[in-house]
PDB file of C-alpha atoms in Angstrom:
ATOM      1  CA  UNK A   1       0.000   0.000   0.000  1.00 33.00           C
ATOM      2  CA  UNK A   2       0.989   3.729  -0.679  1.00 46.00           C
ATOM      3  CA  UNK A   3       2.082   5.811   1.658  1.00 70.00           C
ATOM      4  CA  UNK A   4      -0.565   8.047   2.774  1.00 82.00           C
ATOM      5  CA  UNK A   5       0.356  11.821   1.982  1.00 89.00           C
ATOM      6  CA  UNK A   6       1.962  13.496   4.727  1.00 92.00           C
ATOM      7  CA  UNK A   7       0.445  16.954   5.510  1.00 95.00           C
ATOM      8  CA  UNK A   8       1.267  19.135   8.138  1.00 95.00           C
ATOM      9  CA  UNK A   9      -1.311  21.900   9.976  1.00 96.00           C
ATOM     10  CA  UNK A  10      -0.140  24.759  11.427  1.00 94.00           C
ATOM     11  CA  UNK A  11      -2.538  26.790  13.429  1.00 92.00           C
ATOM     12  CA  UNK A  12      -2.744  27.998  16.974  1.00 89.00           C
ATOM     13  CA  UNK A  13      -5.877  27.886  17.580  1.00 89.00           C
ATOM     14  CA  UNK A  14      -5.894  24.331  18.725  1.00 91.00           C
ATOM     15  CA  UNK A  15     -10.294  23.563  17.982  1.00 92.00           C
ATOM     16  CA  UNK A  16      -9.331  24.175  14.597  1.00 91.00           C
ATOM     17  CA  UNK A  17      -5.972  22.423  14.098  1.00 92.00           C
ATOM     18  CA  UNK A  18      -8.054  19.814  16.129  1.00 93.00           C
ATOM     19  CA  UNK A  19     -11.076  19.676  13.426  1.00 93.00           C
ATOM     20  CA  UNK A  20      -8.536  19.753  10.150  1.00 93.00           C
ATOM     21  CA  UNK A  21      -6.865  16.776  11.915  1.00 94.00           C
ATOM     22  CA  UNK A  22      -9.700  15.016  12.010  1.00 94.00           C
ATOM     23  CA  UNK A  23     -11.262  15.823   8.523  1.00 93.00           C
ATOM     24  CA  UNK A  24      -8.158  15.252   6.911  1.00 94.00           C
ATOM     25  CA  UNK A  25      -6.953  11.799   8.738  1.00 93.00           C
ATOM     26  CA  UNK A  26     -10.471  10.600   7.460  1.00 91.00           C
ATOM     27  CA  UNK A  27      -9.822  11.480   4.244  1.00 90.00           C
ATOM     28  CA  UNK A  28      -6.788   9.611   3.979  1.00 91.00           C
ATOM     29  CA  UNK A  29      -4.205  11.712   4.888  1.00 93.00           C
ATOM     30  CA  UNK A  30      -1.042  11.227   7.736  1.00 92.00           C
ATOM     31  CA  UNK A  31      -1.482  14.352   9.398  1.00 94.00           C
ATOM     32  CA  UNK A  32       1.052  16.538  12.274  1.00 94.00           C
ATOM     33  CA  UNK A  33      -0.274  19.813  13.563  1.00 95.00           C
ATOM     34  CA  UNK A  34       2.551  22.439  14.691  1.00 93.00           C
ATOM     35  CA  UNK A  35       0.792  24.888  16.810  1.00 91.00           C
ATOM     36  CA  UNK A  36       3.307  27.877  16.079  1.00 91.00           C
ATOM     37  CA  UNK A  37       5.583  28.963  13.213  1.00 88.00           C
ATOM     38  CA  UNK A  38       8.683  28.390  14.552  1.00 90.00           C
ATOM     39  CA  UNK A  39       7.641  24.878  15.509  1.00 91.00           C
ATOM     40  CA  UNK A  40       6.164  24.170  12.194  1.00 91.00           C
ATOM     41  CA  UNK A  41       9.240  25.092  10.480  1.00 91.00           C
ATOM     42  CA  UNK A  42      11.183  22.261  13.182  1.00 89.00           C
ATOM     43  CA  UNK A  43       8.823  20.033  12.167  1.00 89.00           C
ATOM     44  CA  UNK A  44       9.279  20.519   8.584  1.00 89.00           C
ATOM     45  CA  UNK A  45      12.756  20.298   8.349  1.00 86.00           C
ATOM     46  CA  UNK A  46      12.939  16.618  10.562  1.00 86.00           C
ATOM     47  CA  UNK A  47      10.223  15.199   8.377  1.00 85.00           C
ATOM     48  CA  UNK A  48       9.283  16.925   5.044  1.00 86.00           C
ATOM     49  CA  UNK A  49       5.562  16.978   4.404  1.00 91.00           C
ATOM     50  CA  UNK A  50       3.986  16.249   0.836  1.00 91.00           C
ATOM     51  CA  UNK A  51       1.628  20.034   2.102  1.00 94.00           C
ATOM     52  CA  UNK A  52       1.356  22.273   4.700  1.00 95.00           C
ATOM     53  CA  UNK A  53      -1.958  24.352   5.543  1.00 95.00           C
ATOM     54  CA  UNK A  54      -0.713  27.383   7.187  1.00 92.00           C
ATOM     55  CA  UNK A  55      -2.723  30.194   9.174  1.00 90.00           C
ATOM     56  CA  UNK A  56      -1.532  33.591   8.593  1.00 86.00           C
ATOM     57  CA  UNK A  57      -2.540  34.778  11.922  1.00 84.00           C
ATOM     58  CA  UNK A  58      -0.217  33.759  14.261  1.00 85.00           C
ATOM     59  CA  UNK A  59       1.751  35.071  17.363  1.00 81.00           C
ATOM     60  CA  UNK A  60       5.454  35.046  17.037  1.00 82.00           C
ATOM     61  CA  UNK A  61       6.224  33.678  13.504  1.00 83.00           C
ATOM     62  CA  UNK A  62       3.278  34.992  11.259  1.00 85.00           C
ATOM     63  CA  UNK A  63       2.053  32.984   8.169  1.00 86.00           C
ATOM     64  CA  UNK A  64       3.578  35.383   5.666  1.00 88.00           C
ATOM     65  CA  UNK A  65       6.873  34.925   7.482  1.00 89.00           C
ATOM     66  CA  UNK A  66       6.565  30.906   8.087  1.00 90.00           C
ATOM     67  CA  UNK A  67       5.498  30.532   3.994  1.00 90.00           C
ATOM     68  CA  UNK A  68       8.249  32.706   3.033  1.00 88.00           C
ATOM     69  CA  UNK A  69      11.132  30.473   4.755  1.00 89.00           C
ATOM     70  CA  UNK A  70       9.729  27.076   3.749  1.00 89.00           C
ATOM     71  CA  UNK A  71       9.537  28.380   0.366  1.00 85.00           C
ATOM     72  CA  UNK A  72      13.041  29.750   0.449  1.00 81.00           C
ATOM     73  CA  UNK A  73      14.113  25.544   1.358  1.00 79.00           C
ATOM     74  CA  UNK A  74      11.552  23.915  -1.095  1.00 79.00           C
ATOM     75  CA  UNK A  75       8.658  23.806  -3.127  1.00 82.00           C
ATOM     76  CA  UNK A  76       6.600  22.393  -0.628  1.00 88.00           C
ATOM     77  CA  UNK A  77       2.598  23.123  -1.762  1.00 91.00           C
ATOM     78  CA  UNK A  78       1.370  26.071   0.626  1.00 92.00           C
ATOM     79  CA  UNK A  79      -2.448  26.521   1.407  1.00 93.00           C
ATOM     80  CA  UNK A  80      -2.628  29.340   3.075  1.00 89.00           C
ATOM     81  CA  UNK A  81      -5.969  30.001   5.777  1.00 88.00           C
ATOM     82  CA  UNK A  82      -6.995  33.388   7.074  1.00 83.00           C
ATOM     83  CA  UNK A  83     -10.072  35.386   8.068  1.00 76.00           C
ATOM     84  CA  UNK A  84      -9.166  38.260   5.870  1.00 69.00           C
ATOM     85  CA  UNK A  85     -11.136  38.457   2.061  1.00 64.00           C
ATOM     86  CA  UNK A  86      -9.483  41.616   0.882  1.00 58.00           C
ATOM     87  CA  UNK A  87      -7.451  40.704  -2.937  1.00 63.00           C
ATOM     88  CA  UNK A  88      -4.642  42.440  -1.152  1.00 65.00           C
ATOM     89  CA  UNK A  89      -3.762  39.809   1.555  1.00 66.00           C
ATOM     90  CA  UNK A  90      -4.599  37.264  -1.058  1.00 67.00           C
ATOM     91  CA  UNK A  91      -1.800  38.522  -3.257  1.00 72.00           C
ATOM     92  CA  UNK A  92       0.202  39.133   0.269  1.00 73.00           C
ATOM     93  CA  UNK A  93      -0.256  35.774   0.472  1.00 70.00           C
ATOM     94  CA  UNK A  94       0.742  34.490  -3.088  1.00 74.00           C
ATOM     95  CA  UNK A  95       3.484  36.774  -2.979  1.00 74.00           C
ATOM     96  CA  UNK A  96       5.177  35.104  -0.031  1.00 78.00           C
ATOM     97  CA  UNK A  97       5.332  32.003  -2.114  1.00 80.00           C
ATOM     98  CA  UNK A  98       1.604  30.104  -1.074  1.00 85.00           C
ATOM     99  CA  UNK A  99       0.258  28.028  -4.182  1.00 87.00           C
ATOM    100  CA  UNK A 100      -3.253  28.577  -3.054  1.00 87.00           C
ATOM    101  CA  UNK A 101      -5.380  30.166   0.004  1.00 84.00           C
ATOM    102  CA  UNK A 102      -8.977  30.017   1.271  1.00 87.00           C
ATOM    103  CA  UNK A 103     -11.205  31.967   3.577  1.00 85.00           C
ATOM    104  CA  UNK A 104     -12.157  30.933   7.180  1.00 82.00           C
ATOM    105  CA  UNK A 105     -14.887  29.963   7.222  1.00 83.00           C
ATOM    106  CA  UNK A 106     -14.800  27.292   4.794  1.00 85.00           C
ATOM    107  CA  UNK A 107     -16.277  24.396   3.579  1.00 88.00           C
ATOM    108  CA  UNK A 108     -15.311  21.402   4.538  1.00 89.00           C
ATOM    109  CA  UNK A 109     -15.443  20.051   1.039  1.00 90.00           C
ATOM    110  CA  UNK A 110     -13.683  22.826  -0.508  1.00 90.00           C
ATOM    111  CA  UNK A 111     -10.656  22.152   1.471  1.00 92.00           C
ATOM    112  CA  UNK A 112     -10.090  18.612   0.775  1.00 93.00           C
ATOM    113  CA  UNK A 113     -11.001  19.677  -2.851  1.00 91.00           C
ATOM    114  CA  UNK A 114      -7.799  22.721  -2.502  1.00 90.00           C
ATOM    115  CA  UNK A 115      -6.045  19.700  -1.005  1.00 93.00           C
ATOM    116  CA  UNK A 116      -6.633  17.064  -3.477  1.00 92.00           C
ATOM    117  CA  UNK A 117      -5.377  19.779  -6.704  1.00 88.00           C
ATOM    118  CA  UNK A 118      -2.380  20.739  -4.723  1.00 89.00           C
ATOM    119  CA  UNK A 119      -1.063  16.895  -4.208  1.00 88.00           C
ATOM    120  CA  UNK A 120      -2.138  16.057  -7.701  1.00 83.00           C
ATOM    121  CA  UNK A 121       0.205  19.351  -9.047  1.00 76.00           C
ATOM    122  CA  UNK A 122       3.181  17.392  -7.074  1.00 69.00           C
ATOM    123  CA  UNK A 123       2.134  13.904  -8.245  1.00 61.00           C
ATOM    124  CA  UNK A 124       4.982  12.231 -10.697  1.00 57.00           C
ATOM    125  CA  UNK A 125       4.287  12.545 -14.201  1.00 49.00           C
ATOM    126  CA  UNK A 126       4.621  10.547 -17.048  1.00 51.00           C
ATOM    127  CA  UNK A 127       7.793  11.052 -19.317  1.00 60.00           C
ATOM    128  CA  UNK A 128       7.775  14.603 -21.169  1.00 80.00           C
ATOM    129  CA  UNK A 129       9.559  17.234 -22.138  1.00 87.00           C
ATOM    130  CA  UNK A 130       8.380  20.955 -23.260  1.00 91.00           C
ATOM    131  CA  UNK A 131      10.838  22.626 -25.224  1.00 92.00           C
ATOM    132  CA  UNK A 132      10.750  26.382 -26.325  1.00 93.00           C
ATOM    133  CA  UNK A 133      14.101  28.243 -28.078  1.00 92.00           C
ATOM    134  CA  UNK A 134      16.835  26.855 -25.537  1.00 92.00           C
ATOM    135  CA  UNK A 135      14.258  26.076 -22.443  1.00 94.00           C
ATOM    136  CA  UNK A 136      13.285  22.899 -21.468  1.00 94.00           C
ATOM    137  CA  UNK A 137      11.157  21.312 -19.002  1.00 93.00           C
ATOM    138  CA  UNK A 138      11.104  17.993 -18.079  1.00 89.00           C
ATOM    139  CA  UNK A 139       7.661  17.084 -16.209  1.00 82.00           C
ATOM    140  CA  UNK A 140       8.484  13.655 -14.702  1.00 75.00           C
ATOM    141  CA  UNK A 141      11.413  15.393 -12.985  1.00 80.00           C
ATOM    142  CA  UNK A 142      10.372  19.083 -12.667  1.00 85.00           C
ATOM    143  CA  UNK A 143      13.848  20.110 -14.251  1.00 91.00           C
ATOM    144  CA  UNK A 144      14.423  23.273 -15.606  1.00 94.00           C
ATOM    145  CA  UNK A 145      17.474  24.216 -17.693  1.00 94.00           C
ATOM    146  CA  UNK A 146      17.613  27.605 -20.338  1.00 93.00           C
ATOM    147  CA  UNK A 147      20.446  26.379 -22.215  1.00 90.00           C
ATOM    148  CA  UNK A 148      22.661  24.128 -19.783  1.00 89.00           C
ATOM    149  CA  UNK A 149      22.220  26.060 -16.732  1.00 92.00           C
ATOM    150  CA  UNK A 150      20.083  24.916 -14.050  1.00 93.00           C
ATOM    151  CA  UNK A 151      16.314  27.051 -12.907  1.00 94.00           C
ATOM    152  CA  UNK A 152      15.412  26.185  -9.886  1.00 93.00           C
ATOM    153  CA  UNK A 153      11.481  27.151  -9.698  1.00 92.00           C
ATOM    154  CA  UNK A 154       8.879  27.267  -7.232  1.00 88.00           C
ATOM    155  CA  UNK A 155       5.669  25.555  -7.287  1.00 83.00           C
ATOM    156  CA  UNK A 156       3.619  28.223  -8.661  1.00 86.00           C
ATOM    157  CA  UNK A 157       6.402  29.370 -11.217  1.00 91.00           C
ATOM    158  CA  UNK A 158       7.282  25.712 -12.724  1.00 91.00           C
ATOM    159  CA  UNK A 159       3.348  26.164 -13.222  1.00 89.00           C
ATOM    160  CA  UNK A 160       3.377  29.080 -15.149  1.00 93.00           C
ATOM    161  CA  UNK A 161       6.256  28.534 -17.117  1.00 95.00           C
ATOM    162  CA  UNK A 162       4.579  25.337 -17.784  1.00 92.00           C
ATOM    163  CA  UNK A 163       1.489  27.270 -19.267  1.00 92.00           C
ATOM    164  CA  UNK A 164       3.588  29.265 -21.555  1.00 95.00           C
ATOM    165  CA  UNK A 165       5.352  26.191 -23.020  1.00 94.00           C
ATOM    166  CA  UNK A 166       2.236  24.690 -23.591  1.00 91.00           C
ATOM    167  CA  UNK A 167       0.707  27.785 -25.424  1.00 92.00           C
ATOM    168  CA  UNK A 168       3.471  29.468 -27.094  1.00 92.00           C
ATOM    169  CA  UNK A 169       3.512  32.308 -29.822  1.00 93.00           C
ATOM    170  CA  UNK A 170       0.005  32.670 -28.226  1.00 92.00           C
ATOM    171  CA  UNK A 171      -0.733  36.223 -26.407  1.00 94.00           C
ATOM    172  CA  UNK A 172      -2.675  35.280 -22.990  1.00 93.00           C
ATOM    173  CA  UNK A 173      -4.561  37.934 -21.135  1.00 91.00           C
ATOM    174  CA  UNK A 174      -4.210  37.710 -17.534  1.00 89.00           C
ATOM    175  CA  UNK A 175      -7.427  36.809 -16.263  1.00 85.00           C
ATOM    176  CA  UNK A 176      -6.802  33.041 -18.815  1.00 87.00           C
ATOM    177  CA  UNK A 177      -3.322  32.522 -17.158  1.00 88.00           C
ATOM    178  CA  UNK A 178      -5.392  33.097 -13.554  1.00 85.00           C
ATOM    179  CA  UNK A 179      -7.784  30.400 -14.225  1.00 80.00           C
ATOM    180  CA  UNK A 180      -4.861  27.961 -15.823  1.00 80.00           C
ATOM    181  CA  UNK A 181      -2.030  28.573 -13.190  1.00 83.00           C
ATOM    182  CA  UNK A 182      -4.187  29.351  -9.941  1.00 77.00           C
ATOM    183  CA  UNK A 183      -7.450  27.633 -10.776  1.00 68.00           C
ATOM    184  CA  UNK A 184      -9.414  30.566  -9.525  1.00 55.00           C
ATOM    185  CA  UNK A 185      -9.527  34.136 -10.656  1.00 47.00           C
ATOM    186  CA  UNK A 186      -8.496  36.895  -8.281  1.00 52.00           C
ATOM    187  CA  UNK A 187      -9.878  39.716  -9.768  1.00 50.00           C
ATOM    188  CA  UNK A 188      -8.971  42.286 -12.261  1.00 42.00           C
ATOM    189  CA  UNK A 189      -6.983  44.350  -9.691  1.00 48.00           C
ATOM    190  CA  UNK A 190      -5.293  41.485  -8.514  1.00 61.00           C
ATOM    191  CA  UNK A 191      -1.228  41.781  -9.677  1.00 82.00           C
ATOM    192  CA  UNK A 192       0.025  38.457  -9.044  1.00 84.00           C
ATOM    193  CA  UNK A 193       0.387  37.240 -12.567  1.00 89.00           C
ATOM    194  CA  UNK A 194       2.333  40.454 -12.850  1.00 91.00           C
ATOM    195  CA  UNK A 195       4.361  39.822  -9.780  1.00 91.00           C
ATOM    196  CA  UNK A 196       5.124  35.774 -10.732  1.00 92.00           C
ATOM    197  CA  UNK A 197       5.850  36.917 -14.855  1.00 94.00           C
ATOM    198  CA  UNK A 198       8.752  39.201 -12.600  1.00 94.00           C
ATOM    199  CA  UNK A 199       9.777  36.146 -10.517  1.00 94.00           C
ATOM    200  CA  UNK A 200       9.857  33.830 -13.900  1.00 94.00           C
ATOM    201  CA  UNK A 201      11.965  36.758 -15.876  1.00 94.00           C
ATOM    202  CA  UNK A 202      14.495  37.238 -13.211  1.00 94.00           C
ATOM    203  CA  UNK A 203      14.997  33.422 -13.296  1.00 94.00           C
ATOM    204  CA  UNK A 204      15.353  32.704 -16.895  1.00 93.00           C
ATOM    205  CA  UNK A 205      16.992  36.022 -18.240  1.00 89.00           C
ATOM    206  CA  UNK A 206      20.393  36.299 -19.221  1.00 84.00           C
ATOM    207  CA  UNK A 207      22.901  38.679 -20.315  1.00 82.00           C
ATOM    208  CA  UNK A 208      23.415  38.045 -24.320  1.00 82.00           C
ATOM    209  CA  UNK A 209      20.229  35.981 -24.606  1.00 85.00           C
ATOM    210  CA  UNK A 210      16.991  37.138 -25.905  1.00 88.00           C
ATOM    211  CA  UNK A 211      13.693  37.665 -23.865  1.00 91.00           C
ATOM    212  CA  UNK A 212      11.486  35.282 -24.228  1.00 94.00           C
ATOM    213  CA  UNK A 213       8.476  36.449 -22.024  1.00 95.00           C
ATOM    214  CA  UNK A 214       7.102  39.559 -23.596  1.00 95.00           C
ATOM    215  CA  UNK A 215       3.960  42.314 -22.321  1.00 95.00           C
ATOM    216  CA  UNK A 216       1.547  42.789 -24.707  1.00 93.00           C
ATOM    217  CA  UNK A 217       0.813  46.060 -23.210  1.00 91.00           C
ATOM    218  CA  UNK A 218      -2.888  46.772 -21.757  1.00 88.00           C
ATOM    219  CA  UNK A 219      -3.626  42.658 -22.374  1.00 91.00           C
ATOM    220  CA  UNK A 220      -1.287  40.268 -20.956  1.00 93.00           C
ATOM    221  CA  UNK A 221       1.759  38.240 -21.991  1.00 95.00           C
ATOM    222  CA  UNK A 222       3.277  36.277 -24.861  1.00 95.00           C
ATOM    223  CA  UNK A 223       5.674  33.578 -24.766  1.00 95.00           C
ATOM    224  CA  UNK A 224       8.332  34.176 -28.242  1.00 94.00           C
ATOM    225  CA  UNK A 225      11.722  34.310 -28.994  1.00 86.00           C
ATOM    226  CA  UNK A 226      11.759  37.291 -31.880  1.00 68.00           C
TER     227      UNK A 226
END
């Protein structure tokens, strides 16, 4: 038999770390709840989990600060809880690295549902390989080289590059790479597309070589190497 996913909780408020424990061991999953930030990041590094569900309000170590170090030492999948609707903590959030986030309260079916796309983003893949001018990604392995030079990516960004390989010479507007990469649209204000494009530029640029992700000004982005 499989190992059961290992996912770990991290919420101080121990009713609700208690009730996600419980929905998510009968759902199938081997669950550890860390009760603070700096705990959860202890816990982390002994045993790595296959997610982590992380509050954003916290004492000590807040979510935004917890998500930003676990990101900085993997690519973990981050759902990130909080009690706070505005598009501007969700993009706080998205910004500090979390691949997805949901508002307390929630349904119980929606989570698992959150849960159950995360794990499937991390599953193994069957052999393939997207190639586009000197990039390549290998999905079975997650490896990204521009030329022979090594990209190390974050969830989210091996996911967007991902949609530009698959749709290349194409222009997509922002709101289409929203509902391919997150799964969920944030709004027209929201900037994360913006912010990730940034992330994925800074990553794959280099001196002497051309741009490959261009702004089609006023729509979105195109993925070409003229």
């Amino acid at each position: 038999m499989a190992d059961k996913p290992h996912v770990l909780v991290v919420d101080d408020d121990s009713r609700i770390a208690a009730a996600l424990r419980r929905t998510l061991i009968y759902d199938g999953y081997d669950v550890e709840v860390a009760p603070d930030g700096s705990i959860a990041l202890s816990r982390a590094r002994e045993r790595a989990p296959d997610l982590v569900i992380l509050d954003v309000m916290m004492p000590g170590l807040n979510g935004m600060e917890v998500c930003e170090r676990l990101r900085a030492e993997g690519d973990v999948p981050i759902l990130m809880l909080t009690a706070r609707d505005a598009t501007a903590d969700r993009v706080a959030g998205l910004d500090a690295g979390a691949d997805d986030y949901l508002v307390k309260p929630f349904a119980t079916e929606e989570l698992l549902a959150r849960v159950r796309a995360l794990l499937r983003r991390q599953a193994p893949k069957a052999r393939q390989v997207l190639r586009f001018a000197d990039v390549s990604m290998d999905l079975a392995t997650r490896d990204v080289l521009r030329g022979s030079r090594g990209v190390s990516l974050t969830v989210r960004e091996f996911e967007l590059l991902q949609y530009f390989l698959r749709n290349p010479r194409q222009v997509l507007t922002r709101d289409r790479i929203l509902d391919a990469v997150w799964g969920f649209n944030f709004g027209a204000t929201s900037n994360a597309v913006d912010v990730y494009v940034g992330y994925l530029r800074q990553k794959l640029e280099e001196p002497g070589k051309p741009q490959l992700i261009h702004t089609v000004r006023g729509v979105g982005y195109i993925l070409r190497d003229a």
